[in-house]
C-alpha positions as MATLAB code, in Angstrom:
seq = 'MAKKYLTPAMQVSEAQVTNIMAVSIVDGTADPDKPVLTKENKDWDVWGDEE';
ca = [
      25.225  -27.234  -33.697;
      20.886  -27.133  -33.256;
      20.009  -23.814  -31.971;
      17.100  -23.824  -28.916;
      14.875  -21.756  -28.759;
      12.235  -21.110  -25.361;
       9.167  -19.782  -25.481;
       8.225  -17.427  -23.207;
       5.920  -17.974  -20.580;
       3.210  -15.578  -19.015;
       0.810  -15.611  -16.294;
      -1.893  -13.375  -15.897;
      -3.768  -13.196  -12.174;
      -6.772  -11.266  -11.253;
      -7.236   -9.611   -8.091;
     -10.060   -8.417   -6.017;
     -10.361   -5.687   -3.132;
     -11.040   -6.274    0.189;
     -11.865   -4.326    2.972;
      -9.263   -3.756    5.731;
     -10.196   -2.962    9.537;
      -7.655   -1.599   11.563;
      -7.967   -1.570   15.322;
      -5.644   -0.551   17.628;
      -5.565   -1.366   21.675;
      -5.079    1.497   24.202;
      -3.491    0.224   27.459;
      -3.494    3.439   29.826;
      -5.126    6.746   30.172;
      -4.519    9.785   27.727;
      -5.990   13.568   28.260;
      -8.694   13.913   25.875;
      -7.973   18.015   25.764;
      -4.102   17.345   24.729;
      -3.217   17.559   21.290;
      -2.272   14.600   19.567;
       1.499   14.698   17.896;
       1.831   12.898   14.918;
       4.679   13.047   12.439;
       3.206   13.976    8.856;
       5.458   13.009    5.574;
       3.416   14.299    2.812;
       6.989   14.732    0.546;
       5.498   10.660   -1.591;
       2.190   10.803   -4.219;
       1.136    7.181   -4.755;
      -1.576    8.127   -7.057;
       0.073   11.059   -9.155;
      -1.953   14.077   -9.809;
      -5.867   12.419  -10.388;
      -8.384   14.510   -9.537;
];
């Protein structure tokens, strides 16, 4: 029985950073003097302890 060996394949891809713009469409009225209520979640740290 002959042994068969497979050569591992590797593909390297480069990516370029682009700008992202987010736009929200607002329908209706809001009082600019009232506080904005948001949920904040600071439990996760994407970049670690980099400074």
